[in-house]
mmCIF file of C-alpha atoms and ligand atoms in Angstrom:
data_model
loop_
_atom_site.group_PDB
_atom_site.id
_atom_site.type_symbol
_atom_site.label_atom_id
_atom_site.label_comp_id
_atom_site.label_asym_id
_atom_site.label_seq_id
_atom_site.Cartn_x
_atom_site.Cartn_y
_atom_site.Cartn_z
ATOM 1 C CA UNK A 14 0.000 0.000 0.000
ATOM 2 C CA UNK A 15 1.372 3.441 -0.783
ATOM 3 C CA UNK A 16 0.526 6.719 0.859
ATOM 4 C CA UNK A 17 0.506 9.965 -1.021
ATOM 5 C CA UNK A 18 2.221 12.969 0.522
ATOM 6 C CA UNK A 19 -0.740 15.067 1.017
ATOM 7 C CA UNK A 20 0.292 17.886 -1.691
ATOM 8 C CA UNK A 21 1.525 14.926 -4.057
ATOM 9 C CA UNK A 22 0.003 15.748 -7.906
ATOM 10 C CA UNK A 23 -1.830 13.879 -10.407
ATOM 11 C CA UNK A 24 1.061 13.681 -12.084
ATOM 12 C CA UNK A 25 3.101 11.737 -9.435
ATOM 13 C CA UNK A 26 0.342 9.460 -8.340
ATOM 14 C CA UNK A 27 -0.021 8.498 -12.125
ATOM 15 C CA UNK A 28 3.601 7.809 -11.731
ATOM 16 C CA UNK A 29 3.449 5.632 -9.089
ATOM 17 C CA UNK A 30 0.451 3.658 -10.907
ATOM 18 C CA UNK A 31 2.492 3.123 -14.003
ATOM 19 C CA UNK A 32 5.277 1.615 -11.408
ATOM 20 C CA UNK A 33 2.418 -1.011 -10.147
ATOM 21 C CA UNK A 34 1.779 -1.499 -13.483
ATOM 22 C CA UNK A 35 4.949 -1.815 -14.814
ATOM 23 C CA UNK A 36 5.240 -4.927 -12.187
ATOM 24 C CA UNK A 37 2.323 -6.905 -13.632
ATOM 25 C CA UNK A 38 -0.116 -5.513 -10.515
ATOM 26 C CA UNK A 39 -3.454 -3.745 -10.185
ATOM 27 C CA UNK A 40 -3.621 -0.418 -8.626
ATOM 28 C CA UNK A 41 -6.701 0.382 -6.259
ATOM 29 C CA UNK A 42 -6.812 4.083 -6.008
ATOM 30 C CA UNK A 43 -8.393 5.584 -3.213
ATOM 31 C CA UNK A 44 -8.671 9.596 -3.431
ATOM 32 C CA UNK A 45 -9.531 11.105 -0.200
ATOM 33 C CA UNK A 46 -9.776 15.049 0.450
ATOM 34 C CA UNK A 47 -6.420 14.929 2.097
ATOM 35 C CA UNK A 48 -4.541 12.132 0.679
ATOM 36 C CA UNK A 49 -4.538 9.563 -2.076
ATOM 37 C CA UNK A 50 -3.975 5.977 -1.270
ATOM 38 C CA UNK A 51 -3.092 3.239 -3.642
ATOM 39 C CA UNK A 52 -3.237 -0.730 -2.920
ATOM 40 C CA UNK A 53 -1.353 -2.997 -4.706
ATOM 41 C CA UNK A 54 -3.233 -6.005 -6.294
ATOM 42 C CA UNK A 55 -1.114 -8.931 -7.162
ATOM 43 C CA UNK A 56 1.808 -10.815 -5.962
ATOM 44 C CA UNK A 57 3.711 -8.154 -4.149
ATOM 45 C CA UNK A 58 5.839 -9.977 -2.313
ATOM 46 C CA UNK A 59 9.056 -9.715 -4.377
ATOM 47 C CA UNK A 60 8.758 -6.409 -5.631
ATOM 48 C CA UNK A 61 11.710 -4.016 -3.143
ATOM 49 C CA UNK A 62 9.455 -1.322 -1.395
ATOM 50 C CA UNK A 63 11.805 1.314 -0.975
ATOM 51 C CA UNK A 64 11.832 1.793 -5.303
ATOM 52 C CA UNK A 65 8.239 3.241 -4.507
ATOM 53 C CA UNK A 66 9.235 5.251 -1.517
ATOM 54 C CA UNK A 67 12.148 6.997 -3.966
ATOM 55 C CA UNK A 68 9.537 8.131 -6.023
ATOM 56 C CA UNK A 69 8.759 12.103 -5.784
ATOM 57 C CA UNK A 70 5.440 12.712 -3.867
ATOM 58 C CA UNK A 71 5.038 9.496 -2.027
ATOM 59 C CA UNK A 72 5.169 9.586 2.054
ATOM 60 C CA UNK A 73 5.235 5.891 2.851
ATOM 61 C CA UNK A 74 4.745 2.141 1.536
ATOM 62 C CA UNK A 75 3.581 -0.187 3.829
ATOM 63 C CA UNK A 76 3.498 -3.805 3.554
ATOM 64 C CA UNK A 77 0.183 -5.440 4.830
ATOM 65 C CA UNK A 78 1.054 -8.936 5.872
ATOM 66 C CA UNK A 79 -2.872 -10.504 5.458
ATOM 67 C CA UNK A 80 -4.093 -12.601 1.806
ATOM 68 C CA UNK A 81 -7.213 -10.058 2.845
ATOM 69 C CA UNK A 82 -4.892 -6.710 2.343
ATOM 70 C CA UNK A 83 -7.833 -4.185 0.585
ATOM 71 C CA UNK A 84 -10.042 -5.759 3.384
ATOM 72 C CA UNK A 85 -8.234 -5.465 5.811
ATOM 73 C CA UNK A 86 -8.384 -3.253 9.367
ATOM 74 C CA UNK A 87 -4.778 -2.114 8.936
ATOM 75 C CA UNK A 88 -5.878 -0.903 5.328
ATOM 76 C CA UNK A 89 -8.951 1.121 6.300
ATOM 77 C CA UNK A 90 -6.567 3.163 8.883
ATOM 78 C CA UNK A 91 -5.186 4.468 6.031
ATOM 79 C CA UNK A 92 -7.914 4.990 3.434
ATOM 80 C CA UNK A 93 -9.949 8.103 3.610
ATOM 81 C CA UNK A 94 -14.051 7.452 3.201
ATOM 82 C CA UNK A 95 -13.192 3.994 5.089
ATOM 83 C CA UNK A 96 -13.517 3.999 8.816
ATOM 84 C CA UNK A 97 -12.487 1.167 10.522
ATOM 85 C CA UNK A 98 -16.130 0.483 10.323
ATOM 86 C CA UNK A 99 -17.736 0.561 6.992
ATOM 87 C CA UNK A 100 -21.372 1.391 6.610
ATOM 88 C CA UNK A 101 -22.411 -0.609 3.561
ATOM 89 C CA UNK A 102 -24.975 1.222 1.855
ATOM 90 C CA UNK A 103 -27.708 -0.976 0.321
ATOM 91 C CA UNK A 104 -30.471 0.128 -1.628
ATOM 92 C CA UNK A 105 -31.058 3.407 0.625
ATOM 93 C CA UNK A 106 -30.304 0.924 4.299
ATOM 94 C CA UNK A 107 -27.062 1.163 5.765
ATOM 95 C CA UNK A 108 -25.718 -2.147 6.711
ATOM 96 C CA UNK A 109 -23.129 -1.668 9.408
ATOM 97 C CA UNK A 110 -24.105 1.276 11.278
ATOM 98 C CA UNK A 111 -25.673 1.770 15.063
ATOM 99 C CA UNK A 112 -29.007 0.519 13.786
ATOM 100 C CA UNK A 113 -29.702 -3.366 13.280
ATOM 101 C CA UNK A 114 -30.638 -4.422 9.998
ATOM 102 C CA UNK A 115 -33.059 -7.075 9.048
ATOM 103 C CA UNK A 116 -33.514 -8.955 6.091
ATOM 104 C CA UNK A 117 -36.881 -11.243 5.400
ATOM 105 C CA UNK A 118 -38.263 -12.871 2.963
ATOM 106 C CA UNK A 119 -39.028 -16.647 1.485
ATOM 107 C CA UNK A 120 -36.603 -18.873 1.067
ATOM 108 C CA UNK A 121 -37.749 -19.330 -2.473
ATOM 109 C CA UNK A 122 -40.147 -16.922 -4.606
ATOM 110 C CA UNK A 123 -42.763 -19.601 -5.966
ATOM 111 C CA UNK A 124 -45.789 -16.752 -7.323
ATOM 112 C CA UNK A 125 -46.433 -13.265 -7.060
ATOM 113 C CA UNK A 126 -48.980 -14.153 -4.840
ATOM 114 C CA UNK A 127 -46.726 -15.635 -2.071
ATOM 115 C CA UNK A 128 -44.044 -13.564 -2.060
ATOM 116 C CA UNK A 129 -46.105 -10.170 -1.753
ATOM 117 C CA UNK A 130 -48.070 -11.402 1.045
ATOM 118 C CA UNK A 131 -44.760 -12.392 2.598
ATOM 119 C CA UNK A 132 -43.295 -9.322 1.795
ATOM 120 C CA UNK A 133 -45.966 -7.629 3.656
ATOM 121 C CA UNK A 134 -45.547 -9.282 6.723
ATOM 122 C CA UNK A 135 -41.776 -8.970 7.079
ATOM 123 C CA UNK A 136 -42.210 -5.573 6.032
ATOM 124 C CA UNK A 137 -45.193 -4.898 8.965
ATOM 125 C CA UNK A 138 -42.796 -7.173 11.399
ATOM 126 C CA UNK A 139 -40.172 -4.403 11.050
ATOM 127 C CA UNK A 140 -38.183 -5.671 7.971
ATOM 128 C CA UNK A 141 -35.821 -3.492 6.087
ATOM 129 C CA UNK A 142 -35.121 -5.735 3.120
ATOM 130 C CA UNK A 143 -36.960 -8.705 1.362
ATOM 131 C CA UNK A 144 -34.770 -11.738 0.497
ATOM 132 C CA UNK A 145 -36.256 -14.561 -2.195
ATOM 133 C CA UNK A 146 -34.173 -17.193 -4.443
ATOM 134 C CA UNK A 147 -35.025 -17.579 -7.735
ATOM 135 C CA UNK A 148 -32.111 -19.202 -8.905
ATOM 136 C CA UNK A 149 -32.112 -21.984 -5.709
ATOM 137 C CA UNK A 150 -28.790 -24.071 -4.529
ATOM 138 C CA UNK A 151 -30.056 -27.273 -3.476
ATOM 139 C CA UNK A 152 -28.473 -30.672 -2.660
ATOM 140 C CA UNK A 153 -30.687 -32.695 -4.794
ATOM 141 C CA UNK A 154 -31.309 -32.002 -7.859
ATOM 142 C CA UNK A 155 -35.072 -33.672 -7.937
ATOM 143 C CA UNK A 156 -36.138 -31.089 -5.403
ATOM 144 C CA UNK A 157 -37.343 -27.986 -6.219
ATOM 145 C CA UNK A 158 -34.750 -25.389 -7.772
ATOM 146 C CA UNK A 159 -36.640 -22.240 -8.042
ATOM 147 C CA UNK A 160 -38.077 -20.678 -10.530
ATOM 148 C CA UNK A 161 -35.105 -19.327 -12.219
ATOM 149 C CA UNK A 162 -34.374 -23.192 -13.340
ATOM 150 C CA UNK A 163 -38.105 -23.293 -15.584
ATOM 151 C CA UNK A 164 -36.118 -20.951 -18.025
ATOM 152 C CA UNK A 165 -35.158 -17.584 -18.703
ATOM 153 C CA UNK A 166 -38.249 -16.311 -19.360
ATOM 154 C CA UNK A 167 -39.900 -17.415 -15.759
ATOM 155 C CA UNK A 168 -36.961 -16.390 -13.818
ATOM 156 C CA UNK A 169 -37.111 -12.497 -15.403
ATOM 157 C CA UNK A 170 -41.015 -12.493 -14.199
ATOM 158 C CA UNK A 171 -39.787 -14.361 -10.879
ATOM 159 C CA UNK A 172 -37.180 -11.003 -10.550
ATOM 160 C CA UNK A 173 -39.987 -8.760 -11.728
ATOM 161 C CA UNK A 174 -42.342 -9.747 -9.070
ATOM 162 C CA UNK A 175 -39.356 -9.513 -6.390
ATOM 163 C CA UNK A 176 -38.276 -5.789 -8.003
ATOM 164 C CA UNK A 177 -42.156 -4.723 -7.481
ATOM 165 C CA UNK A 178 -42.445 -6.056 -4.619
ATOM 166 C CA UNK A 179 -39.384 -4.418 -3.476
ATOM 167 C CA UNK A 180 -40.790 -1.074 -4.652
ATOM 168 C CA UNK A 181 -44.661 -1.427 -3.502
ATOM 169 C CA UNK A 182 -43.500 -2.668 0.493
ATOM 170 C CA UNK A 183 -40.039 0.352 0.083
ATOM 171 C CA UNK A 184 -37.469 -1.919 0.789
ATOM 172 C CA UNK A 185 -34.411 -3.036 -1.300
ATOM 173 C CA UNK A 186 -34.467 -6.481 -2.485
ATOM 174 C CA UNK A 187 -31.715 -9.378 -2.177
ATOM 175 C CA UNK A 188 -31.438 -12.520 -4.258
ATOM 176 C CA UNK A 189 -28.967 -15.364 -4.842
ATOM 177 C CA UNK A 190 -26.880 -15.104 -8.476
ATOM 178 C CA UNK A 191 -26.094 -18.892 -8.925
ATOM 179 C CA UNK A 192 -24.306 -18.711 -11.923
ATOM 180 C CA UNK A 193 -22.094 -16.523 -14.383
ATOM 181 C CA UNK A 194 -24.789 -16.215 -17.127
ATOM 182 C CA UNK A 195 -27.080 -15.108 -14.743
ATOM 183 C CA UNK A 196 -25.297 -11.813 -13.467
ATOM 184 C CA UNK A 197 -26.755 -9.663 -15.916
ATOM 185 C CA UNK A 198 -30.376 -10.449 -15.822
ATOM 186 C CA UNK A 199 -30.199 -10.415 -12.020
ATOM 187 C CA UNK A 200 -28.360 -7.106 -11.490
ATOM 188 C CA UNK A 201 -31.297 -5.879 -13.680
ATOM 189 C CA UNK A 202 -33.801 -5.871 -11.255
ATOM 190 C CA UNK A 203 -32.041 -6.466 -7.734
ATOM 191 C CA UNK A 204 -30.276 -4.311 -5.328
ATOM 192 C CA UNK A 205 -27.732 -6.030 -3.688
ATOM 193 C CA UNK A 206 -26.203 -9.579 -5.153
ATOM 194 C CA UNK A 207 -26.018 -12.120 -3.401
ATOM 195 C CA UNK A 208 -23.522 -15.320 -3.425
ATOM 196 C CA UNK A 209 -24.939 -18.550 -1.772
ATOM 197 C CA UNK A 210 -22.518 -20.285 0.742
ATOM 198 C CA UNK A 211 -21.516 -22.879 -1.807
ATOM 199 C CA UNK A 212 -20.158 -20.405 -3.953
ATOM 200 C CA UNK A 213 -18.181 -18.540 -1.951
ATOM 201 C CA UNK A 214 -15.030 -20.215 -3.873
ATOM 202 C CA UNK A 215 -16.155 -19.158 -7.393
ATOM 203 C CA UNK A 216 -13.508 -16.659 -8.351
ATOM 204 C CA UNK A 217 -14.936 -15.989 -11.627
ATOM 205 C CA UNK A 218 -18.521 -15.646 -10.370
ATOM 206 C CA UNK A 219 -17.092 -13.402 -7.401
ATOM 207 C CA UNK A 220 -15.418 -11.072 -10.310
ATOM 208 C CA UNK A 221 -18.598 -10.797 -12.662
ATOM 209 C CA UNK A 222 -20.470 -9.985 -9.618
ATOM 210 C CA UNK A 223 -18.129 -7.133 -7.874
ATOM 211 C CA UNK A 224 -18.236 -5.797 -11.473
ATOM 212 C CA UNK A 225 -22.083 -4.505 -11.491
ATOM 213 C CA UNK A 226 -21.196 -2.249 -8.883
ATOM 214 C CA UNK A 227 -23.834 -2.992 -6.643
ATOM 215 C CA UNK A 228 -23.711 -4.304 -3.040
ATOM 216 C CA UNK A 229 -22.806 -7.879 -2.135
ATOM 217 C CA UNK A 230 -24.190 -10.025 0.671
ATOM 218 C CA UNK A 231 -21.181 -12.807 0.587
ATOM 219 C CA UNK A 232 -22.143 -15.973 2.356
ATOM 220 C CA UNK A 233 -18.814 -17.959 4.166
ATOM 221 C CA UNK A 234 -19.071 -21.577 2.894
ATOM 222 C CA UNK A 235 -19.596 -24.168 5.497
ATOM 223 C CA UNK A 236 -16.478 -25.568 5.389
ATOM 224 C CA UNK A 237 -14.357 -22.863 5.004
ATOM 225 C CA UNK A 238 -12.625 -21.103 7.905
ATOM 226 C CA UNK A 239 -12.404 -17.203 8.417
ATOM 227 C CA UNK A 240 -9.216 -16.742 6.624
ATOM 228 C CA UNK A 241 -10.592 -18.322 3.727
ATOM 229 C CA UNK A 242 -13.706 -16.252 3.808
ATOM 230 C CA UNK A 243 -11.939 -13.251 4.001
ATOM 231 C CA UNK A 244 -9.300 -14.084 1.341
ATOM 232 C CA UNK A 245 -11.928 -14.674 -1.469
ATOM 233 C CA UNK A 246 -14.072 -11.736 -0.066
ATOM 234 C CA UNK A 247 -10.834 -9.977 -1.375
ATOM 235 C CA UNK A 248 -11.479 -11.066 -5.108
ATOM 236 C CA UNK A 249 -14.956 -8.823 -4.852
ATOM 237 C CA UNK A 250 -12.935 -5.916 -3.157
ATOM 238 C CA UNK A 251 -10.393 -6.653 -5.927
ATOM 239 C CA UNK A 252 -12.359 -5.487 -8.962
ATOM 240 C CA UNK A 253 -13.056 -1.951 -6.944
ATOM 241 C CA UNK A 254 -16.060 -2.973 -5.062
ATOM 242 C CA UNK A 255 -16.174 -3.014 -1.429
ATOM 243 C CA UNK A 256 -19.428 -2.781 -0.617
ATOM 244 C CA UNK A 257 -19.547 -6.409 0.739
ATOM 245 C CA UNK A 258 -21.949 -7.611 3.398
ATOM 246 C CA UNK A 259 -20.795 -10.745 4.877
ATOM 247 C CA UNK A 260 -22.844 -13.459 6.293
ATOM 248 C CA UNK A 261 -22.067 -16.078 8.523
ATOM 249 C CA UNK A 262 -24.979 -18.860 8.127
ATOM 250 C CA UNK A 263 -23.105 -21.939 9.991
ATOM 251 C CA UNK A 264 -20.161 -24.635 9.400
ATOM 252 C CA UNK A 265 -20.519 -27.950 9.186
ATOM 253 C CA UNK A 266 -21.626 -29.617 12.516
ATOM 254 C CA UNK A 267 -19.419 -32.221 14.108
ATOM 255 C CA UNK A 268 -20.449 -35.812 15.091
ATOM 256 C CA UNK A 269 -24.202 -36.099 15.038
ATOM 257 C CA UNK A 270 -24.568 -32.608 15.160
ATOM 258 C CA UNK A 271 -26.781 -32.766 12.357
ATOM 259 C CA UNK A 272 -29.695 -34.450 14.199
ATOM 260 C CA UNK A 273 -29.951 -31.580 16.238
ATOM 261 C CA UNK A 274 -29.452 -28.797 13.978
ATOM 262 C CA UNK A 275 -28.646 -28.624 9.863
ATOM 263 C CA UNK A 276 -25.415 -26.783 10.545
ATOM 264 C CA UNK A 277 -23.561 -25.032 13.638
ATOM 265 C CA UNK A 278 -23.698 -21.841 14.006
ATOM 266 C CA UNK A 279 -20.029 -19.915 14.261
ATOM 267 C CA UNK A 280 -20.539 -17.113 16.021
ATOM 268 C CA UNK A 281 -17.423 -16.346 17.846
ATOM 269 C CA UNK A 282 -16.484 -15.833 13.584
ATOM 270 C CA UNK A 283 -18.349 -12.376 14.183
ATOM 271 C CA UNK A 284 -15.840 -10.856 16.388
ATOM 272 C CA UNK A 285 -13.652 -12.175 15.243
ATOM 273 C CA UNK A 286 -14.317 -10.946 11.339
ATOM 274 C CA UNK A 287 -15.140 -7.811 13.103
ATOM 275 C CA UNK A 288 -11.328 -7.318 14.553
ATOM 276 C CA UNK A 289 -10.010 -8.646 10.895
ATOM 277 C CA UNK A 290 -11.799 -6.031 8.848
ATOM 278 C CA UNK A 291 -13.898 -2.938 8.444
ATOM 279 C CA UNK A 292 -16.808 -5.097 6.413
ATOM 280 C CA UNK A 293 -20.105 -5.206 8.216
ATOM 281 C CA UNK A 294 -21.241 -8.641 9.292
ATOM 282 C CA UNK A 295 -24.495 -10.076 9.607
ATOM 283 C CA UNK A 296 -25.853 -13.712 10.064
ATOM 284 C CA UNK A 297 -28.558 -16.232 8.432
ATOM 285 C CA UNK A 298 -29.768 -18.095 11.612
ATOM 286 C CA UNK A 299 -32.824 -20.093 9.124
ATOM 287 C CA UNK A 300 -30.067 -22.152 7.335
ATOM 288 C CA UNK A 301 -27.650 -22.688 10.215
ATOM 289 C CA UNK A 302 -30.120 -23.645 12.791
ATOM 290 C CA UNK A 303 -32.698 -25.886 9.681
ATOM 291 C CA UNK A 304 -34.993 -26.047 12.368
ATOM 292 C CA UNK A 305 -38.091 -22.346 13.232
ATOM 293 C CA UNK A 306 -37.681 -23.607 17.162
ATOM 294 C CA UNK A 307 -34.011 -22.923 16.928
ATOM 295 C CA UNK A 308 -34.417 -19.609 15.297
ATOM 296 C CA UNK A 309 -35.324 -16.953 17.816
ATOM 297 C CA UNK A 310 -32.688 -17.976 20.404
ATOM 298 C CA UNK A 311 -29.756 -17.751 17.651
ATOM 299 C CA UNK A 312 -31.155 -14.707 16.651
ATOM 300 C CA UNK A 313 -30.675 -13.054 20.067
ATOM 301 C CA UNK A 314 -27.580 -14.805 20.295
ATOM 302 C CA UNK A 315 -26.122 -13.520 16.530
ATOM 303 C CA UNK A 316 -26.908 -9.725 17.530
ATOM 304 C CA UNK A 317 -25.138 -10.361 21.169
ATOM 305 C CA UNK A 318 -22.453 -11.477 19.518
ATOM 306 C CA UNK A 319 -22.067 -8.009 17.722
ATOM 307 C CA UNK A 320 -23.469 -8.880 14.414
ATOM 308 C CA UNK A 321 -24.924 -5.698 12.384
ATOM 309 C CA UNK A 322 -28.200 -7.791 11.530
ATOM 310 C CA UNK A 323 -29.218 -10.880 10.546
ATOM 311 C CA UNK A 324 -31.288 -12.735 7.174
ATOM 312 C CA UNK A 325 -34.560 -15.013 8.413
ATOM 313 C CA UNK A 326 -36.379 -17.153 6.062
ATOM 314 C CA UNK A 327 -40.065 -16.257 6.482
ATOM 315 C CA UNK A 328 -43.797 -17.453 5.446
ATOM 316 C CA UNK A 329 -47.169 -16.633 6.216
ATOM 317 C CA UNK A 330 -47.642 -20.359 6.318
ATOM 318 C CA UNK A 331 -44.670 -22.420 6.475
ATOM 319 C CA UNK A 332 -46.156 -25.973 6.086
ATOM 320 C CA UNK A 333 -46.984 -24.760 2.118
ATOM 321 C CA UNK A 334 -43.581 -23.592 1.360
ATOM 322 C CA UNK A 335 -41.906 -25.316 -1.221
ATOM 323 C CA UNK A 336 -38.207 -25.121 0.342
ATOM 324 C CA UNK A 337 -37.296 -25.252 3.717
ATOM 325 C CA UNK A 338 -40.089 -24.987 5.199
ATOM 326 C CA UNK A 339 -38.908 -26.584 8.713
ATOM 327 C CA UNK A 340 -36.960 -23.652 9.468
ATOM 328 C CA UNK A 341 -39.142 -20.923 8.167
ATOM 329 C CA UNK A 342 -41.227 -18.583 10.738
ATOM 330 C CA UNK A 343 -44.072 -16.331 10.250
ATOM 331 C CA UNK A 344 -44.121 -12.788 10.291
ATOM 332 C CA UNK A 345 -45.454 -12.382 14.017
ATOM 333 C CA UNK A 346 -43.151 -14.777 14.986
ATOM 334 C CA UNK A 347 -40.360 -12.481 13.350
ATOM 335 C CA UNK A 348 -41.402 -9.271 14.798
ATOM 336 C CA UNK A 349 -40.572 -11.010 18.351
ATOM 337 C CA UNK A 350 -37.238 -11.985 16.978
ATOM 338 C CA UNK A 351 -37.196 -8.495 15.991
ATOM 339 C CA UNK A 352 -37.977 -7.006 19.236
ATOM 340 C CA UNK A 353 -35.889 -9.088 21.508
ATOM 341 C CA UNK A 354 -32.587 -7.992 19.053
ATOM 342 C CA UNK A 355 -33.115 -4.419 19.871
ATOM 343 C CA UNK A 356 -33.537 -4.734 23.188
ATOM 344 C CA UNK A 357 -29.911 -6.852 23.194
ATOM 345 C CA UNK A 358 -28.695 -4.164 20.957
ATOM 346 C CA UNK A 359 -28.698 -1.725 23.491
ATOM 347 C CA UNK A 360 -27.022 -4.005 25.683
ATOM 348 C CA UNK A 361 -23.689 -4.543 23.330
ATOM 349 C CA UNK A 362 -23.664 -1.125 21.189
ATOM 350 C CA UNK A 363 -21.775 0.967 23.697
ATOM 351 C CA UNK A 364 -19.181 -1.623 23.790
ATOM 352 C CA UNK A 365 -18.945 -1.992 20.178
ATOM 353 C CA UNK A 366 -18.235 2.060 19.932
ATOM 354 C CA UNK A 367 -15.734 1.767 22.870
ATOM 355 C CA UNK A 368 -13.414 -0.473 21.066
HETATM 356 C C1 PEP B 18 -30.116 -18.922 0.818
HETATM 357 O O1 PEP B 18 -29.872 -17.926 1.554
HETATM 358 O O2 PEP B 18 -31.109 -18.960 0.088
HETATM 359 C C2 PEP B 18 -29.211 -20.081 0.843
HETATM 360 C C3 PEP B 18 -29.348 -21.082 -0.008
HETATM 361 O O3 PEP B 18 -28.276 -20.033 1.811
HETATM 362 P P1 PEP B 18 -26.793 -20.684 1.837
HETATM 363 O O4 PEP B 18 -26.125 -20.271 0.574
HETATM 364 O O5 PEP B 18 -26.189 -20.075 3.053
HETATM 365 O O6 PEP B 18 -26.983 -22.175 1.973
HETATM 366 MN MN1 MN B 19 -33.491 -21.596 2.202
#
């Protein structure tokens, strides 16, 4: 990473961007009102340091140890516009700030029908954004895979219903973009992208993706430790985007753990994540817990933990859903999941702002 002297010119700091360039790496350019700050993207690690500090107009260059550098806390101490905590802004609702943010919604949208009367409810229960997969990651390809799989044409009304929706009920909407060849069409009518847990290794998906320029709610594998999560969160922040929301929605459970619940849920990963970088970080109880009776303790357990808000699978009936409906809860039920977290987010914020 190299720091600008603050009265270094455009001509210098194009200077030191040819340099980066001239190396094989990527610059990332960050122009505060005081200083300009450029990252180095690549394989650093051989290239001597102190030819970058010769150059005219540069004050320092500082080597960031982390495969998570452009995420990273030491990074944002440096970059103007980035605080140490980043308020991700998402469709007009700032994920990351003082206030809790929930996200609701189906786990799948299966007809207009459904999925405004769900987005009512989460939306009456105190919801600030309305989740729903079209394109659906299941484990078995005979069960249902959303309505994204019945063609092209069905998923763009399936993504017109969630973009009304979205509109009618003023909140932004999330969904899942499975695939490559689906970025575009998604991006259309969504605002913020998300990437499904079993993705979270798909470089090239993660790069289409962090191109549209729109928010990303980045779910850690279940299998993958925090390092990991962090280190491919860096191919979003990579291609200049990093407006990333991350989501921890549970690891893989150990011995018969999954009798009792479908995954476990990590949550010392949130304070953890939150020491590592300047990313907001919410959690996804519904998939980690697989189970509604599970859901409103881990909820109150996610937001003590410090998380900035969580993602809850809802339904007005849950027995007709089409996809997990074991772990899905109604809207009342959510608006007491709802009320408890802000009564423990009282409890942790002034702790969070002291450190
Ligand atoms: C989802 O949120 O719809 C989902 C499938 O979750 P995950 O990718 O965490 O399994
Ligand atoms: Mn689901």
């Amino acid at each position: 990473m190299i720091i600008m002297e603050s009265k270094a010119t455009q001509e210098q700091i194009e200077q030191v961007i040819k340099e980066i360039r001239r190396y094989g790496l990527k610059a990332d350019v960050s122009k505060g009102a005081y200083r300009t700050v450029i990252g180095l993207v690549g394989d650093e690690s051989t290239i001597p340091f102190t030819h970058f500090t010769d150059l005219p107009g540069v004050k320092e260059a500082i080597r960031i140890e982390t495969p998570y550098k452009l995420l990273s806390k030491e990074y944002s101490k440096f970059y103007e516009g980035i605080s140490e905590r980043t308020i991700v802004e998402a469709g007009g609702i700032g994920v990351g700030g003082d206030e809790l943010v929930f996200i609701a919604g189906p786990c799948a949208v299966e007809s207009k029908q459904q999925l405004f009367t769900i987005a009512e409810g989460v939306k009456r229960a105190g919801a600030h954004i309305l989740r729903g997969g079209v394109f659906k990651a299941r484990s078995s390809v005979h069960s249902f895979q959303g309505l994204g799989a019945e063609g092209w044409e069905e998923a763009e009304e399936a993504l017109s219903w969630l973009y009304e929706a979205g509109k009618k009920f003023e909140m932004p909407v999330v969904t899942e973009v499975r695939g490559e060849s689906q970025v575009d069409l998604v991006a259309k009518y969504v605002d913020i992208l998300q990437i499904g847990a079993r993705n979270m290794y798909n470089q090239d998906l993660l790069t289409k993706v962090a191109k549209k320029n729109k928010p990303v709610l980045y779910k850690r594998h279940f299998g993958a430790g925090v390092e990991e999560f962090l280190s491919f969160a860096e191919y979003i922040a990579a291609e200049g985007n990093k407006n990333i929301i991350l989501c921890e929605r549970g690891i893989v459970p150990i011995g018969k753990g999954k009798q009792y619940s479908r995954y476990t849920l990590d949550l010392i990963s949130i304070p953890v994540i939150q020491q590592e970088t300047y990313l907001p970080v919410i959690v996804d109880p519904s998939h980690a817990a697989g189970r509604r009776e599970l859901i409103f303790n881990m909820s109150c357990a996610a937001i003590a933990s410090g998380a900035s808000g969580l993602i809850i699978e809802v339904h007005y009936n849950p027995a007709e859903a089409l996809v997990d409906g074991r772990q899905m809860i109604t809207p009342d039920e959510l608006k007491d999941v709802i009320d408890a977290c802000q009564r423990i987010r009282k409890v942790v914020l002034p702790k969070r702002n002291e450190s």
